[in-house]
Amino acid sequence: MHSNNKDDLPFFITRREEELKVSIIQKMAFMILFLLLLLLSCILSTANAQPRNSSISPGSSLSPNNNSYWLSESGQFAFGFYPYGNGFSVGIWFENIQQKTVVWTANRDDPPFPSDVQLLLSTQGRLIVRSKEGQDLVIANTSDQLASSAAMLDSGNFVLFNWSSGIIWQTFDFPTDTILPNQRLVPPNKLVSNVSETNHTSGKFVIVMQTDGNLVQYHVEEANANTAYWYTKTYEAGNGVTLNFNIHGQLYLLNASGSNIKNISDKASVLKAAYRATIDADGIFRLYSHTLNQSDNWSIEWSSLDDKCSPTGLCGLNSYCNLIYSDPVCQCPSGFDYIDRSQKNLGCRRNSSVDACTTKGEPSFDVHELIDVLWYADAYSTLSSIEKNACKEECFRDCNCEAALYENGNCKKLKLPLRFGKRKSTIGATSFLKIGAQRGKRKRRELRMDIFISSIACSTLSFLVLAAAGVLIHRSRIRKYKRIVNMGNVGFVEDVTLRSFTYNELKVATNNFKDELGKGAYGTVFRGVISKGKRVVAIKRLEKVVDEGERDFRNEMKAIGKTHHKNLVQLLGYCYDGTNRLLVYEYMKNGSLADFLFKSKLRVNWEGRIEIVLNIAGGIFYLHEECETQIIHCDIKPENILMDDKGYAKIADFGLAKLLMPSQTRTYTGIRGTRGYVAPEWHSNLPITVKVDVYSFGIMLFEIICCRRKVEADVPENEAVLANWVYDCFKANELEKLVRNEEVERCKIERMVKVGLWCAQDEPSSRPSMKKVMLMLEGTVNVPDPPLLSSFVSSP
Ligand SMILES: *[C@@H]1O[C@H](CO)[C@@H](O)[C@H](O)[C@H]1NC(C)=O
Ligand SMILES: *[C@@H]1O[C@H](CO)[C@@H](O)[C@H](O)[C@H]1NC(C)=O
Ligand SMILES: *[C@@H]1O[C@H](CO)[C@@H](O)[C@H](O)[C@H]1NC(C)=O
Ligand SMILES: *[C@@H]1O[C@H](CO)[C@@H](O)[C@H](O)[C@H]1NC(C)=O
Ligand SMILES: *[C@@H]1O[C@H](CO)[C@@H](O)[C@H](O)[C@H]1NC(C)=O
Ligand SMILES: *[C@@H]1O[C@H](CO)[C@@H](O)[C@H](O)[C@H]1NC(C)=O
Ligand SMILES: *[C@@H]1O[C@H](CO)[C@@H](O)[C@H](O)[C@H]1NC(C)=O
Ligand SMILES: *[C@@H]1O[C@H](CO)[C@@H](O)[C@H](O)[C@H]1NC(C)=O
Ligand SMILES: *[C@@H]1O[C@H](CO)[C@@H](O)[C@H](O)[C@H]1NC(C)=O
Ligand SMILES: *[C@@H]1O[C@H](CO)[C@@H](O)[C@H](O)[C@H]1NC(C)=O
Ligand SMILES: *[C@@H]1O[C@H](CO)[C@@H](O)[C@H](O)[C@H]1NC(C)=O
């Protein structure tokens, strides 16, 4: 700036003169600058038609070809065409986030636009897409009101204004699958999920802000209480409840008079730059945050459900959802096949035709039993207070029955297709499905008149029954919805009763960790008392936990807490407090199986030992195949089997391996588990599967048979390594040596030994599954002779 004043002159005079001069020069400079800027902006705006914020005036247009869009003032959001399928769609996305994140789509169920269309705020004031042929498609239905301008706001809202700057249309009023901070979901609006992550067509799941005040997630085709899989329990708050989302990334409900009636997610501890809440294609409503750091991804702040099988109908007809390592997998019952193997969530169909009627001859079908799978039972007939086998029998004889669901003494007879199947280990339900017979020769039945007549009678009758049932079902559904609404509980909704303790509570409970019960691979165990002195518990203080953060820890705890089986030690609670990680278990006062087998003066008799073996096998089978999240124990050994006061064996320490391992694949060098019980694949690069537990079980089975440790020093050399000695005795047909002076039938010992030898095979795939092991132990299937093995010749 021009200001070289003469310092010797009085300040005031100089100042006025100077000001005059300066102002003239300034004005000229500004004029030139202004003209330059004007020119520049003209050049810029033709080169890059992306007006910031400022109103978009009638006549403005965008085209998919030149990649133009309208930006919000800060540049965070853009409105325009984005590539989709083999064309383009109109929508809003985060422009400052590398990973393309679309938050709104116009006419999402329409096919993509070709590249020669134009998006236009017409001079009449309509927002339309105009085709090359001049046909218009309305993007913003403003009824008879006309827009004088439009704007892409920094909130992510695209709005149309009238002449008096009133908002006549905004995308915030027509959400697709996402809401943004400051956006509100008013009743009866809803968010509908995408079909998939790459296809924004309306998918299967909705989250609805209901007029009764409840925010509910449903399967889109069946919005009733039976298919609700998540809700806020605010059905008494009445009409006018809205879902709100503030700039701190908190989701909450306000009632009609503006009071906060429920916080859905907690206020974030660290404020992030961007938030969105989306009902994802998998049916889970998630709150995401982003730091706007280009290298970052969206991270999940909150989600409506952890169990990915919870969304009702994730899997198609006749298939059921099974969690495998917390990922949902759609599976077909046996006798059924995927409709499309490449798209497993499309459902399954029977792979052979079944004539569901039994006649005097041999039936053309088998009844397959499926354990722990729950279906949405739209039964045409329900029989109550009935035994499981009677249920199977009922369905077997009923021509209309294609499947039956047995649960708590109720037998529901169903027709195909079965819907909304999910596997849930805690429910104890059994389904029976009629499937094509596996027998080679199927008897051809001649069409006989009597069968023909009876089948006509049968179907007429069933039609009447069905019609009546239809009315009843409809009624009962309405009733049920009311009832459930009143009770505020739906079977599908998670109910986790794990208690979270503070460190101080547990310090008090254990009397400052005085009474040590033992030390294990994962930490030290103390005796403690909770519930005001009413309940004795075992408290395990974990050491060496790989700290993946509180959320992961809690998820692990939840997975463990959800296991309920009579042969598993029950987890009652946990503590995640500072650096302290403690687990609270039921107390097992009779010590471990190791004490029982190796220390006790009194030897447990053969029958008792077999009972223990069956208990343990049942527990491991549950961990591997029946519980919601498959659990590999990784450390099966007598020290980890505890005995309760009724003499039941229960497995302890399951589910912990994951907490102590950085990942499923071993990237560490130390070997978990205890030397001698560990399967050979721990030492190689083979993946760790459930078969490692089968191996350890096999070694432990030898110990239980022989009541001695796997390796012992003070015995003849050929007997030192138990597995080798067992194998030698088996080969030499001298099995009675193994049980010393006990009177046990040879065939019983042989069965146990053979099962053990199969389990201890080097090759993981040669080892049987725990299910097979159970069947073999129980004598339900024969045990073939195990093959000769190198590892039994040399020392393991
Ligand atoms: C941007 O849009 C907002 C909201 O309409 C308005 O208040 C603001 O004045 C606009 N800014 C400019 C530069 O036009
Ligand atoms: C993009 O295409 C539209 C419609 O054809 C046109 O109005 C606009 O000027 C184009 N912008 C650029 C930068 O070419
Ligand atoms: C999206 O899915 C729908 C229905 O599932 C299908 O009709 C459509 O072709 C898909 N679109 C794209 C671009 O994949
Ligand atoms: C626009 O909205 C009005 C009422 O909101 C409705 O009656 C009309 O059918 C809509 N038009 C189109 C083209 O969707
Ligand atoms: C503009 O829109 C506002 C809000 O919708 C409305 O109140 C107002 O009457 C409208 N003005 C005109 C001139 O249509
Ligand atoms: C929905 O589909 C669109 C593809 O048009 C994709 O960009 C977006 O990320 C999808 N949203 C979700 C939540 O998967
Ligand atoms: C909203 O909630 C507040 C506090 O719970 C209550 O006093 C008020 O009556 C509620 N308003 C309506 C309309 O239900
Ligand atoms: C919701 O959380 C806010 C803090 O973010 C708190 O002030 C408010 O009391 C909470 N409301 C309810 C109903 O818990
Ligand atoms: C972005 O991430 C890098 C590396 O994680 C970090 O150094 C940087 O400070 C981050 N920037 C912002 C703005 O958060
Ligand atoms: C973001 O996601 C990509 C792809 O899913 C992944 O490769 C990358 O590591 C992730 N970045 C961060 C910081 O998590
Ligand atoms: C049906 O599928 C089962 C496997 O699910 C298979 O074993 C059987 O051979 C199939 N039968 C036919 C007729 O395809």
CSV table of N, CA, C and O in Angstrom, one decimal, residues 1-23:
chain,number,residue,atom,x,y,z
A,1,MET,N,0.8,-1.2,0.0
A,1,MET,CA,0.0,0.0,0.0
A,1,MET,C,0.9,1.3,0.0
A,1,MET,O,2.0,1.3,0.5
A,2,HIS,N,0.3,2.3,-0.5
A,2,HIS,CA,1.0,3.6,-0.7
A,2,HIS,C,0.9,4.4,0.6
A,2,HIS,O,-0.1,4.9,0.9
A,3,SER,N,2.1,4.5,1.3
A,3,SER,CA,2.0,5.2,2.6
A,3,SER,C,3.4,5.7,3.1
A,3,SER,O,3.7,5.5,4.2
A,4,ASN,N,4.1,6.3,2.2
A,4,ASN,CA,5.5,6.8,2.6
A,4,ASN,C,5.3,8.2,3.2
A,4,ASN,O,5.7,9.2,2.5
A,5,ASN,N,4.9,8.4,4.4
A,5,ASN,CA,4.6,9.7,5.0
A,5,ASN,C,5.9,10.3,5.5
A,5,ASN,O,6.9,9.6,5.8
A,6,LYS,N,5.9,11.6,5.6
A,6,LYS,CA,7.0,12.3,6.1
A,6,LYS,C,6.9,12.3,7.6
A,6,LYS,O,6.0,13.0,8.2
A,7,ASP,N,7.8,11.7,8.3
A,7,ASP,CA,7.6,11.5,9.7
A,7,ASP,C,7.8,12.8,10.6
A,7,ASP,O,7.2,12.9,11.6
A,8,ASP,N,8.4,13.9,10.0
A,8,ASP,CA,8.6,15.1,10.8
A,8,ASP,C,7.3,15.9,10.9
A,8,ASP,O,7.2,16.8,11.7
A,9,LEU,N,6.4,15.8,10.0
A,9,LEU,CA,5.2,16.6,10.0
A,9,LEU,C,4.2,16.1,11.0
A,9,LEU,O,4.2,14.9,11.3
A,10,PRO,N,3.3,17.1,11.5
A,10,PRO,CA,2.3,16.6,12.5
A,10,PRO,C,1.4,15.5,11.9
A,10,PRO,O,1.0,15.6,10.7
A,11,PHE,N,1.1,14.6,12.6
A,11,PHE,CA,0.4,13.4,12.2
A,11,PHE,C,-0.9,13.7,11.5
A,11,PHE,O,-1.2,13.2,10.5
A,12,PHE,N,-1.7,14.6,12.2
A,12,PHE,CA,-3.1,14.8,11.7
A,12,PHE,C,-3.2,15.3,10.3
A,12,PHE,O,-4.0,14.9,9.5
A,13,ILE,N,-2.3,16.3,9.9
A,13,ILE,CA,-2.4,16.9,8.6
A,13,ILE,C,-2.0,15.9,7.6
A,13,ILE,O,-2.8,15.6,6.6
A,14,THR,N,-0.9,15.3,7.8
A,14,THR,CA,-0.4,14.3,6.8
A,14,THR,C,-1.5,13.2,6.6
A,14,THR,O,-1.8,12.9,5.5
A,15,ARG,N,-2.0,12.8,7.7
A,15,ARG,CA,-3.0,11.8,7.6
A,15,ARG,C,-4.1,12.1,6.6
A,15,ARG,O,-4.5,11.3,5.7
A,16,ARG,N,-4.7,13.3,6.8
A,16,ARG,CA,-5.8,13.7,5.9
A,16,ARG,C,-5.4,13.7,4.4
A,16,ARG,O,-6.1,13.2,3.6
A,17,GLU,N,-4.3,14.4,4.2
A,17,GLU,CA,-3.8,14.4,2.8
A,17,GLU,C,-3.6,13.0,2.2
A,17,GLU,O,-4.0,12.7,1.1
A,18,GLU,N,-2.9,12.3,3.0
A,18,GLU,CA,-2.5,11.0,2.6
A,18,GLU,C,-3.8,10.2,2.3
A,18,GLU,O,-3.9,9.5,1.3
A,19,GLU,N,-4.8,10.3,3.2
A,19,GLU,CA,-6.0,9.5,3.0
A,19,GLU,C,-6.7,9.8,1.7
A,19,GLU,O,-7.1,8.9,1.0
A,20,LEU,N,-6.6,11.1,1.3
A,20,LEU,CA,-7.2,11.5,0.0
A,20,LEU,C,-6.5,10.8,-1.1
A,20,LEU,O,-7.2,10.2,-2.0
A,21,LYS,N,-5.2,10.9,-1.1
A,21,LYS,CA,-4.4,10.3,-2.1
A,21,LYS,C,-4.7,8.8,-2.2
A,21,LYS,O,-5.0,8.2,-3.2
A,22,VAL,N,-4.6,8.2,-1.0
A,22,VAL,CA,-4.7,6.8,-1.0
A,22,VAL,C,-6.1,6.3,-1.5
A,22,VAL,O,-6.2,5.4,-2.3
A,23,SER,N,-7.1,7.1,-1.0
A,23,SER,CA,-8.4,6.6,-1.4
A,23,SER,C,-8.6,6.6,-2.9
A,23,SER,O,-9.3,5.8,-3.5
